[in-house]
XYZ file of C-alpha atoms in Angstrom:
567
model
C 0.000 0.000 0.000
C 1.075 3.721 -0.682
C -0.016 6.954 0.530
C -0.691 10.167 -1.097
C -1.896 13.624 -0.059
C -1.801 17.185 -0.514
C -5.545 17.733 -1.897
C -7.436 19.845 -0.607
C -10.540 18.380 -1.564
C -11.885 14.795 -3.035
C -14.665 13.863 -5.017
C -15.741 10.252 -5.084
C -17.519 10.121 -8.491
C -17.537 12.433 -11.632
C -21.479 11.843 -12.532
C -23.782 14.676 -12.045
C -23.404 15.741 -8.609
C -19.371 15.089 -8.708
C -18.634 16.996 -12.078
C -20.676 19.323 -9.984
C -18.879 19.316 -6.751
C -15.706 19.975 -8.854
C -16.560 22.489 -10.542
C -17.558 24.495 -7.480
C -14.522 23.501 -5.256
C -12.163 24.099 -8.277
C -13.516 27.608 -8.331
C -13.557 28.353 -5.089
C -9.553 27.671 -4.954
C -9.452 24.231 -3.884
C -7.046 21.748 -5.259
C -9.427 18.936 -6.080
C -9.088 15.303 -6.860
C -11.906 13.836 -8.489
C -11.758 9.602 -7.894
C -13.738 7.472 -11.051
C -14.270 4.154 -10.753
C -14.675 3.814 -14.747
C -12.605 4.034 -17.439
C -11.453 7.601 -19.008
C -14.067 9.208 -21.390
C -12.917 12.256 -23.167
C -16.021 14.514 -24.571
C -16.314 14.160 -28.472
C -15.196 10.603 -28.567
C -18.464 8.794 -28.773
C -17.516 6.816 -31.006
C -20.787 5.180 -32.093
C -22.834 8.745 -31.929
C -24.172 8.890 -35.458
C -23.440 5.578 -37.095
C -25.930 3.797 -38.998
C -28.377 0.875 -37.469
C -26.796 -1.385 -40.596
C -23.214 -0.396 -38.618
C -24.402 -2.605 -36.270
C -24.072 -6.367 -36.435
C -27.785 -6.438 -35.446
C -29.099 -3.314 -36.875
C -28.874 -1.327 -33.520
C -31.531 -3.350 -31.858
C -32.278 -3.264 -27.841
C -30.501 -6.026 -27.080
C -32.022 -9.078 -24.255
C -29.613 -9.864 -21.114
C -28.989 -13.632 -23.519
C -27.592 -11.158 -26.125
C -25.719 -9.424 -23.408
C -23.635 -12.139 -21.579
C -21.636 -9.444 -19.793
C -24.515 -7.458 -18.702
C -27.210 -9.477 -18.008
C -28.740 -6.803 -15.340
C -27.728 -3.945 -17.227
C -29.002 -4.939 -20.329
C -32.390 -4.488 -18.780
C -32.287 -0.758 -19.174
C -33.949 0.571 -22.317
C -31.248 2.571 -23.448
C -28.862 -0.318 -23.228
C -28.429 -0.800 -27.338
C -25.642 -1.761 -29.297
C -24.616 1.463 -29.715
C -24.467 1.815 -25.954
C -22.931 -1.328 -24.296
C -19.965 0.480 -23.796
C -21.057 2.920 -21.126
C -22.653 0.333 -18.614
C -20.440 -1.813 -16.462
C -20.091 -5.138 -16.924
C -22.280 -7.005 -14.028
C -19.193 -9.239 -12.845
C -17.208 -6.282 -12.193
C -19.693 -4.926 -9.628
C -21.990 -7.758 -8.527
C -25.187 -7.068 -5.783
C -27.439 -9.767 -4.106
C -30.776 -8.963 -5.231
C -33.069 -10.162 -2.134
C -35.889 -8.746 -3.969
C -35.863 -7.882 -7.525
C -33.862 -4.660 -7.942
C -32.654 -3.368 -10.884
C -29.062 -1.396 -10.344
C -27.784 0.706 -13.375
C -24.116 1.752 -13.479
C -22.291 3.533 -15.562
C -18.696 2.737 -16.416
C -16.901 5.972 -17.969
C -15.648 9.192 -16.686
C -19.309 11.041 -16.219
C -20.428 7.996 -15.296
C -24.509 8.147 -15.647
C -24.697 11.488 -16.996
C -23.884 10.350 -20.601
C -26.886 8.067 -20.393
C -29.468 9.984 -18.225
C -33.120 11.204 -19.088
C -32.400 14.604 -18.961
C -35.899 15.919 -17.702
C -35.226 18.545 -14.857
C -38.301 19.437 -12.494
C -37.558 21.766 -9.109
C -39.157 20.479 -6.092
C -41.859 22.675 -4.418
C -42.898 22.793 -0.786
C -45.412 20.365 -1.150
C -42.141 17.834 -1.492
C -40.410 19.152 1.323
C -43.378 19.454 3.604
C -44.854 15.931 3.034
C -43.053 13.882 5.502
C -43.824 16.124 8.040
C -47.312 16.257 7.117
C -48.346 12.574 6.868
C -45.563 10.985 8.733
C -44.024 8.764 6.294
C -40.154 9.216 7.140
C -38.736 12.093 8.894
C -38.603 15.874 8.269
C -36.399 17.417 5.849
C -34.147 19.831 7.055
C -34.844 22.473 4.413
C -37.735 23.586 2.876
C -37.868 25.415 -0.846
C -36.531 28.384 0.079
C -33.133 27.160 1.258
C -32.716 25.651 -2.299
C -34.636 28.073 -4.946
C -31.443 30.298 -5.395
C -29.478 27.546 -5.913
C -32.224 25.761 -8.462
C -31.554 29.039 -10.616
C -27.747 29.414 -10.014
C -27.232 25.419 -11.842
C -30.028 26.203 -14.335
C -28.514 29.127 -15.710
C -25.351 27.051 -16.463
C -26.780 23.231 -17.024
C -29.212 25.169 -19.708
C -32.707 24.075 -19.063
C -35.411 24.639 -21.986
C -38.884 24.702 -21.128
C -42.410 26.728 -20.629
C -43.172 28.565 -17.681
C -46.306 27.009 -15.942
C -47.128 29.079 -12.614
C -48.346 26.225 -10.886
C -47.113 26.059 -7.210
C -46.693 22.186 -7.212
C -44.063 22.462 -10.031
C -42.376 25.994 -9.261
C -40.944 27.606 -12.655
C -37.161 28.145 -13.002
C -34.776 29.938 -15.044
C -35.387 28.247 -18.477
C -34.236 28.429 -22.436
C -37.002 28.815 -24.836
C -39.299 25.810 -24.993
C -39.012 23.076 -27.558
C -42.343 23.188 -29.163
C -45.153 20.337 -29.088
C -45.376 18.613 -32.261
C -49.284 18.513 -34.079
C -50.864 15.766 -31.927
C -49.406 17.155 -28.533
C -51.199 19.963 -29.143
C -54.345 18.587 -30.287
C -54.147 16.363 -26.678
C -53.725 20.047 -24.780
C -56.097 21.552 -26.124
C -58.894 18.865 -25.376
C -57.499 17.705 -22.291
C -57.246 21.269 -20.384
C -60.445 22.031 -21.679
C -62.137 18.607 -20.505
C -59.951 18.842 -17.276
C -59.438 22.426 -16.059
C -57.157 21.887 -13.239
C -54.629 19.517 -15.369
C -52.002 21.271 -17.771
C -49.693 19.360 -20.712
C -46.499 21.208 -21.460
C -43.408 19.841 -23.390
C -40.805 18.726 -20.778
C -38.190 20.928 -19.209
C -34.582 18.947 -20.448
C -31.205 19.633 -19.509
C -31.017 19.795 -23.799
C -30.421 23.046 -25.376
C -31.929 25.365 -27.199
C -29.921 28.589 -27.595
C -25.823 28.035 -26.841
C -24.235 28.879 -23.808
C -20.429 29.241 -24.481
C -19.306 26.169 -26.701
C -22.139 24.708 -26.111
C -24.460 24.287 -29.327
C -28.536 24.471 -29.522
C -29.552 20.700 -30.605
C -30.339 19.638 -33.712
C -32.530 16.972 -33.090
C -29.978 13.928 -34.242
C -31.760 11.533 -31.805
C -29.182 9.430 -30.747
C -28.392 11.013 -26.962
C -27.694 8.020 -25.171
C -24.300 7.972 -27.601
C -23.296 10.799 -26.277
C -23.481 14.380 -27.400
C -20.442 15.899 -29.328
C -22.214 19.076 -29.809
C -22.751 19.594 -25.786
C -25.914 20.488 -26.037
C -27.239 18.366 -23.308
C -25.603 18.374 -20.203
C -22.850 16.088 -18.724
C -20.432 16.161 -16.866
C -17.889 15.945 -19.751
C -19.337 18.640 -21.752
C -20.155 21.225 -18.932
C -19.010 20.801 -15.294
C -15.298 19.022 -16.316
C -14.161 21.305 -18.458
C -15.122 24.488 -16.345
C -13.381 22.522 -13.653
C -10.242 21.842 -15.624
C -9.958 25.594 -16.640
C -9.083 26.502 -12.627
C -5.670 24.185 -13.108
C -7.299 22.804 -9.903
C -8.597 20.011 -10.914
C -6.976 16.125 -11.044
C -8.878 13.395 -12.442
C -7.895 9.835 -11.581
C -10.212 7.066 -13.738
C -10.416 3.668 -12.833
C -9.956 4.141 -9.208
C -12.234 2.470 -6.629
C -12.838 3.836 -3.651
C -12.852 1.052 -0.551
C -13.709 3.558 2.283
C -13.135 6.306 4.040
C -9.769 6.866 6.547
C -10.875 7.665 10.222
C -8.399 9.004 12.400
C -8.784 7.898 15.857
C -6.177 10.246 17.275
C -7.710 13.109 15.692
C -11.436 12.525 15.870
C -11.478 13.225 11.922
C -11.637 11.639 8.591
C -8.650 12.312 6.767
C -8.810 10.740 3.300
C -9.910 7.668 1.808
C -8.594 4.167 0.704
C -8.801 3.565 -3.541
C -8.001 0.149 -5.218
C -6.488 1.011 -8.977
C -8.763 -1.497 -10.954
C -5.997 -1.866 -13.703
C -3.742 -2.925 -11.146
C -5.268 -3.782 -8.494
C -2.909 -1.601 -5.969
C -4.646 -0.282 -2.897
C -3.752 3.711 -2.026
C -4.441 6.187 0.787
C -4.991 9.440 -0.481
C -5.584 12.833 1.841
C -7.563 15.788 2.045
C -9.283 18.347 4.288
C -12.879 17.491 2.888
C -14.491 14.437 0.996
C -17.297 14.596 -1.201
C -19.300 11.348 -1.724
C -21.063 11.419 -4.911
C -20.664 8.114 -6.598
C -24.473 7.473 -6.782
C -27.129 6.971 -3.967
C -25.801 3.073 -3.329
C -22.280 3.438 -4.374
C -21.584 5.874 -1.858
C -23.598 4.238 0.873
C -21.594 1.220 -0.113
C -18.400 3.795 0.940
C -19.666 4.535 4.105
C -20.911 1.253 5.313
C -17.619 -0.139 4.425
C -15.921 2.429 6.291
C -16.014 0.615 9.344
C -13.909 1.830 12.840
C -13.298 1.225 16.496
C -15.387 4.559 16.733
C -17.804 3.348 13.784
C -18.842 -0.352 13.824
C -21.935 0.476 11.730
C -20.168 2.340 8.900
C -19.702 5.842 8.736
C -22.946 7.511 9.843
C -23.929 4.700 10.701
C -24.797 5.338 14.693
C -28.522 6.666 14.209
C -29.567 2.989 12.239
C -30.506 5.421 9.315
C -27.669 4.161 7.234
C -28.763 2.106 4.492
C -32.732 2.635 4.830
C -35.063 4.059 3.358
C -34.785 3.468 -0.041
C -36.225 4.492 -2.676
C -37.379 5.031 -6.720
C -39.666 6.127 -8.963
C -42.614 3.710 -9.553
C -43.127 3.530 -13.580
C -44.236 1.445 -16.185
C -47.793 2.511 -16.049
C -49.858 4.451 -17.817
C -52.294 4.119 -21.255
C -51.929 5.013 -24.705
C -54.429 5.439 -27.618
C -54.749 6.388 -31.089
C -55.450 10.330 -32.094
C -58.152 10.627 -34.826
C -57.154 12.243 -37.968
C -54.274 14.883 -38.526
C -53.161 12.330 -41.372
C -51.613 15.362 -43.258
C -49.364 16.798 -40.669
C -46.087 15.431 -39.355
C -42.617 16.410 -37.654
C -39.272 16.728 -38.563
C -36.259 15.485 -36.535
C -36.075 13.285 -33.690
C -36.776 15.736 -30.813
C -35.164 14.573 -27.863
C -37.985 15.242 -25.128
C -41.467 14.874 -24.740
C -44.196 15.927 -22.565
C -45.322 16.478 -19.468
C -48.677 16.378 -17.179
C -47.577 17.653 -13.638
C -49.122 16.733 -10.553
C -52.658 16.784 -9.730
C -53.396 14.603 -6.792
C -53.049 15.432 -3.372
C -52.635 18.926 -3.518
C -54.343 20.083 -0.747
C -53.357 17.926 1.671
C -51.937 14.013 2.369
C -54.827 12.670 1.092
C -57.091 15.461 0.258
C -58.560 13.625 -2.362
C -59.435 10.510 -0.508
C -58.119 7.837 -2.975
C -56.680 5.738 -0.278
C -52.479 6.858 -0.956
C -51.069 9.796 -0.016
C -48.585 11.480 -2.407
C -49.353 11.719 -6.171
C -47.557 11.537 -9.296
C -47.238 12.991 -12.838
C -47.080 11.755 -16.705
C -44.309 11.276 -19.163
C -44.836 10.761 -22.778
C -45.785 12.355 -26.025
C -47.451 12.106 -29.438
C -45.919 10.300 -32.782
C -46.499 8.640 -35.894
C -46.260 4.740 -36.639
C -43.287 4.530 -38.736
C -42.446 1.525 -41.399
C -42.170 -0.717 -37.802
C -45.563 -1.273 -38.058
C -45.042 -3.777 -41.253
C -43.845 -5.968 -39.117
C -46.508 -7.765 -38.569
C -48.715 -7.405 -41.659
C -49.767 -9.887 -44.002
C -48.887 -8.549 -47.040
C -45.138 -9.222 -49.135
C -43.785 -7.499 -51.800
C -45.359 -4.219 -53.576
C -48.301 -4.838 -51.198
C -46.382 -3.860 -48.416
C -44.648 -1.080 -49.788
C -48.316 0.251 -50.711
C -49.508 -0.165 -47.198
C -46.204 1.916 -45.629
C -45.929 4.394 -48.220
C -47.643 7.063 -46.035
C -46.941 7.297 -42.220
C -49.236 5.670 -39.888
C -51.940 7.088 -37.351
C -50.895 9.636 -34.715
C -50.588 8.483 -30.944
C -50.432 9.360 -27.667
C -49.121 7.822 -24.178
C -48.896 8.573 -20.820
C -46.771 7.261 -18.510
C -46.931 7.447 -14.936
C -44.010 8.729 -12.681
C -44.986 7.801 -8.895
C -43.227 8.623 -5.583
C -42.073 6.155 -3.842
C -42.744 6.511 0.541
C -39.458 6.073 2.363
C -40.025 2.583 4.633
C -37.370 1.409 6.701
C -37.975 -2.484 5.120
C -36.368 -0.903 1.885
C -32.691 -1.175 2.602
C -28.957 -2.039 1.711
C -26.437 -4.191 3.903
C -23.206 -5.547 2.937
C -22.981 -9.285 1.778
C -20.957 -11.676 2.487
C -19.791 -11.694 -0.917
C -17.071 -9.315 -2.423
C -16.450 -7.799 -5.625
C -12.923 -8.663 -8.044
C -11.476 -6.104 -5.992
C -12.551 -7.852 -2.243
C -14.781 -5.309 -1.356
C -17.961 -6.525 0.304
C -21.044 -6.213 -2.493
C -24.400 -5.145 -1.639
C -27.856 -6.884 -0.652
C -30.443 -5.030 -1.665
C -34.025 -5.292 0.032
C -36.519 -3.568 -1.820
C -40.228 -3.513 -2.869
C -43.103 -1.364 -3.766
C -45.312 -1.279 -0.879
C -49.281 -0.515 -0.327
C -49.300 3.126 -1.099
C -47.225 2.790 -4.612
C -49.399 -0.548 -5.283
C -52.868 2.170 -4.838
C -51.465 4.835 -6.797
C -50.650 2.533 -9.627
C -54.291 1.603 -9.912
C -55.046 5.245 -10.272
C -52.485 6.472 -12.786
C -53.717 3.774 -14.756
C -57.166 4.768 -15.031
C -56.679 8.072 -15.228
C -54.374 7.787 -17.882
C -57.007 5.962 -19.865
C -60.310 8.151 -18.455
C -57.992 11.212 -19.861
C -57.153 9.931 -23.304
C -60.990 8.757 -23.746
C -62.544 12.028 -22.636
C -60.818 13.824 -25.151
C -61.664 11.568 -28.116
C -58.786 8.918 -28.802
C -59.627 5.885 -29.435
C -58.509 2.197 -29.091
C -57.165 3.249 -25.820
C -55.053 0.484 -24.132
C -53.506 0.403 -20.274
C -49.884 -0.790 -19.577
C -48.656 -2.073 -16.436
C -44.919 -3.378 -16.807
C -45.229 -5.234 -12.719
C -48.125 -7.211 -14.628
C -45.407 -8.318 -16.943
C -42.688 -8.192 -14.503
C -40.518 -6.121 -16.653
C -37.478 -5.284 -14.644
C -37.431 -1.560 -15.179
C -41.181 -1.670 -13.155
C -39.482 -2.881 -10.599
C -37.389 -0.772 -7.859
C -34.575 0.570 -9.493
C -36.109 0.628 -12.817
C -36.405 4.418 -12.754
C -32.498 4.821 -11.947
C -33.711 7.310 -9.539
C -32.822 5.819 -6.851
C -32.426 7.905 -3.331
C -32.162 7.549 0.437
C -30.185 5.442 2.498
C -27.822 7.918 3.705
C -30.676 10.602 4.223
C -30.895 14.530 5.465
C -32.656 15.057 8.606
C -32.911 17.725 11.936
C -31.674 15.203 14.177
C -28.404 13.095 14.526
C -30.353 9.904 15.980
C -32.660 9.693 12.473
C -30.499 10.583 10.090
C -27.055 10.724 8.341
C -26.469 14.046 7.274
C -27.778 17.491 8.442
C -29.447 20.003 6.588
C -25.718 20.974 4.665
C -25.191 17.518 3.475
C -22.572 16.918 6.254
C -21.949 13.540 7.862
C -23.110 14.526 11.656
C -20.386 12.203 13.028
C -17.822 13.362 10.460
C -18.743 16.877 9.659
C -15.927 17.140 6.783
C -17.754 14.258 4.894
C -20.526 15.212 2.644
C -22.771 13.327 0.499
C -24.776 15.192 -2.223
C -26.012 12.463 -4.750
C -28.995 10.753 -4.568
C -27.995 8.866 -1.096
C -28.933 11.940 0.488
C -32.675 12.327 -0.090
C -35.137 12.231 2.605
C -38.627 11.808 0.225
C -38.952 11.103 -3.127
C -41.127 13.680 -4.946
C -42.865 12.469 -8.388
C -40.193 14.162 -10.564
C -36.866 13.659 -11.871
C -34.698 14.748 -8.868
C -31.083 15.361 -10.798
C -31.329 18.667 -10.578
C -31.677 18.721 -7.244
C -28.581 16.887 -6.737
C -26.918 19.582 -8.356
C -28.589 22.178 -6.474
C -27.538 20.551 -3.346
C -24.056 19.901 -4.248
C -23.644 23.869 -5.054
C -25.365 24.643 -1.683
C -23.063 21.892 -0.132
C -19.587 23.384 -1.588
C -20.552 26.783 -1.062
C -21.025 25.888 3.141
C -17.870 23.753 2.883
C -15.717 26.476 1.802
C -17.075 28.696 3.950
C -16.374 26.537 6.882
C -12.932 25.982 6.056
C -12.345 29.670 5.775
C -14.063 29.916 8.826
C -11.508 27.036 10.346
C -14.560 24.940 11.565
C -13.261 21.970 9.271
């Protein structure tokens, strides 16, 4: 084993919130190591971005876990393609126990998931941060909206976010690019369904995608392909955005391929003083040093980190003396939802592949818990959009030959689909332990406990009807209801969502929680976590831009501390 120090500053994790924590400790002065458990990934070499499907060996199809042998799990996601294998990890090189069907997506590159994520960015509104407290499910966060709004609009001015101003106090408005615009059935849907439904509004989503530049950055030109990466930057990662800015303070050192094994507590001192990294190319173990780690490796990578980080002072882990460590975990509940076919509009189509669709915020549950008395508390909101049947839809006709060609010669009928984004409740019997197993590297893996429970099951039933009532009232027809758990799809399972939070969670008291309302470790106060881990509730939106907002909020204190000499 060797040693190494002289940072002032590491990052476990250059995804979202660590190109993020980076970039603001950079800034700020600090010399800052950023540790990467993948390989490097240099933005602009995506190397399969706009290849052909015949490039492809099978024509860019989504390929099945038996057409995957080294990503069986991973090759569950639906953006895992061809064209994509090479920014997942291959399952043997980071193994879980699945107690319960759980479906863990990793990424395996420099920027780690943020080459591969959704994109959609929603702020969270009081009615997030006030719901624990207000129907008991979990504990109170330590924040409210307030505390984060300025920091919402200091990462949306630089991440880019387009979208449409909405005024609706569920889903506050941020500082946003022009909106891309709804293609011809989107807006026939609209304009029925806010009609038939006053209190319900459509929009297009708000995406992390471009549509004017900022800096190098280009507006998108509607290629398609994201999930190949972006050479054009115009939707964020870390590569493209947070990296570079980071790289331009001559603060910043990058070290790929580097697993981190724990933290270092110092007995002596009462402090943590660095962490322990195994160089997965070689297989050497290192102690590296600074004044102040970041954890951001993803919400069960980095709980992984601190329950491995076991002391004399710490038997549990790291933060692991309230029993909060590990708990509560959660994910969005999807896979559910209708679709159905719009009447007419057979003369009007769309150019490009826009890289977004829509959005129907939330509209249960406003008033209170349960206010509208449909047995769950919480509520949810739609994903989806409007399109064309393309040539796809041959398939499986009857016809050969010229009578084919005659029947896909135009485009087919316009449709519609909505697709249910739940919140998950926070529930103790959702957790992560170590296993008896280890990785390649000897680290213990993880077993994963987790399930959707009565509340999720309820609100399931109900995005599913209304998802179909909607689509009927306004006049589609052949309207049919999907439910992926009926199929057991793995991405309906936990996990599916790849949102998943909690286990290391925020909180106003050191015997609930793991952190306190700055992201700090409350046993090791110059340890912070800012991804995922850190989440007290769930919402029913996308929550990376929270992360981001938190890690900014989270630097910002930290450097102000160590001015201050209190780290």
């Amino acid at each position: 084993m060797s040693t190494e120090h002289d940072y002032d500053a590491i990052v476990v994790g250059s995804g979202i919130s660590g190109g993020w924590a980076a970039k603001e400790l950079t800034e700020k002065g600090l010399s800052t190591l950023v540790l990467e458990r993948g390989r490097d990934q240099q933005h602009g070499d995506y190397p399969t971005e706009h290849l052909p499907p015949w490039a492809f060996p099978l024509r860019e199809r989504k390929l099945t876990p038996a057409q995957a042998p080294e990503h069986p799990t991973q090759a569950h996601t639906p953006s895992f393609r061809e064209a994509t294998t090479h920014y997942f990890l291959k399952d043997a090189e980071n193994p879980y126990v699945q107690a319960k069907p759980f479906l863990w997506v990793q990424g395996s590159q420099v920027g780690g998931r943020s080459l591969i994520w959704g994109r959609q960015c929603y702020r969270w509104s009081d009615l997030d941060f006030e719901a624990n407290l207000k129907d008991g499910h979990g504990v109170d966060w330590p924040i409210r909206y307030a505390d984060i709004a300025p920091w919402y609009s200091y990462v949306e001015k630089f991440v880019g976010i387009s979208g449409e101003k909405l005024g609706l106090s569920q889903l506050p408005d941020g500082e946003f690019q022009p909106p891309m615009a709804l293609n011809a059935g989107e807006k026939w849907v609209k304009t029925r369904l806010e009609k038939r439904y006053p209190d319900r509004r459509l929009t297009i989503g708000r995406t992390a995608v471009l549509t004017q530049p900022i800096g190098d950055r280009l507006p998108c030109h509607y290629c398609g392909p994201c999930a190949r990466g972006c050479s054009t930057g115009s939707y964020f990662s870390s590569q493209a955005s947070t990296l570079p800015a980071a790289r331009k303070t001559g603060k910043l050192t990058l070290r790929p391929s580097s697993l981190v094994h724990s933290i270092i507590y110092d007995l002596q001192r009462d402090r943590v003083t660095g962490v322990r990294v195994v160089d997965t190319q070689t297989g050497e173990t290192q102690e590296l040093y600074a004044r102040v780690i970041f954890l951001c490796a993803s919400t069960l990578a980095t709980t992984r980190v601190l329950l491995n980080s076991r002391s004399r002072r710490h038997p549990n882990g790291l933060g692991g003396g309230s029993g909060a460590l590990g708990r509560y975990l959660m994910d969005h509940h999807l896979r559910q939802g209708a679709s159905g076919e719009i009447p007419g509009l057979v003369d009007r189509y769309y150019q490009g592949d826009r890289p977004n669709g829509t959005y129907l915020p939330r509209f249960r549950n406003l008033k209170a818990p349960d206010s509208d008395r449909l047995g769950f508390v919480r509520g949810y909101g739609y994903q989806g959009g409007a399109g064309r049947a393309g040539w796809g839809r041959g398939s499986d006709r009857p016809e050969i030959g010229a009578a084919l060609k005659r029947v896909l010669r135009d485009p087919g009928p316009w449709h519609m689909g909505l697709g249910g984004f739940g919140e998950c409740l926070p529930r103790s019997d959702n957790y992560v332990e170590l296993a008896k197993e280890t990785d390649p590297w000897g680290i213990p893996v993880l077993r994963i406990h987790a399930s959707w429970g009565e509340n999720e099951l309820a609100m399931r039933k109900d995005i599913k009807a209304q998802a179909a009532e909607m689509l009927e009232a306004i006049g589609c027809h052949n309207v049919q209801i999907q439910d992926g758990l009926e199929r057991e799809d793995m991405t309906a399972m936990p996990g599916g969502a790849i949102h998943e939070m909690g286990t290391a969670r925020m909180g106003r008291d050191p015997t609930t929680s793991v952190l306190n309302g700055d992201n700090q470790v409350w046993e090791a106060p110059n340890v912070f976590v800012t991804d995922g881990a850190c989440m007290t509730s769930s919402s029913c939106v996308n929550p990376s831009i929270t992360y981001m907002a938190l890690t900014a909020r989270a630097v910002d204190h930290a450097v102000n501390e160590l001015k201050r000499g209190e780290l």
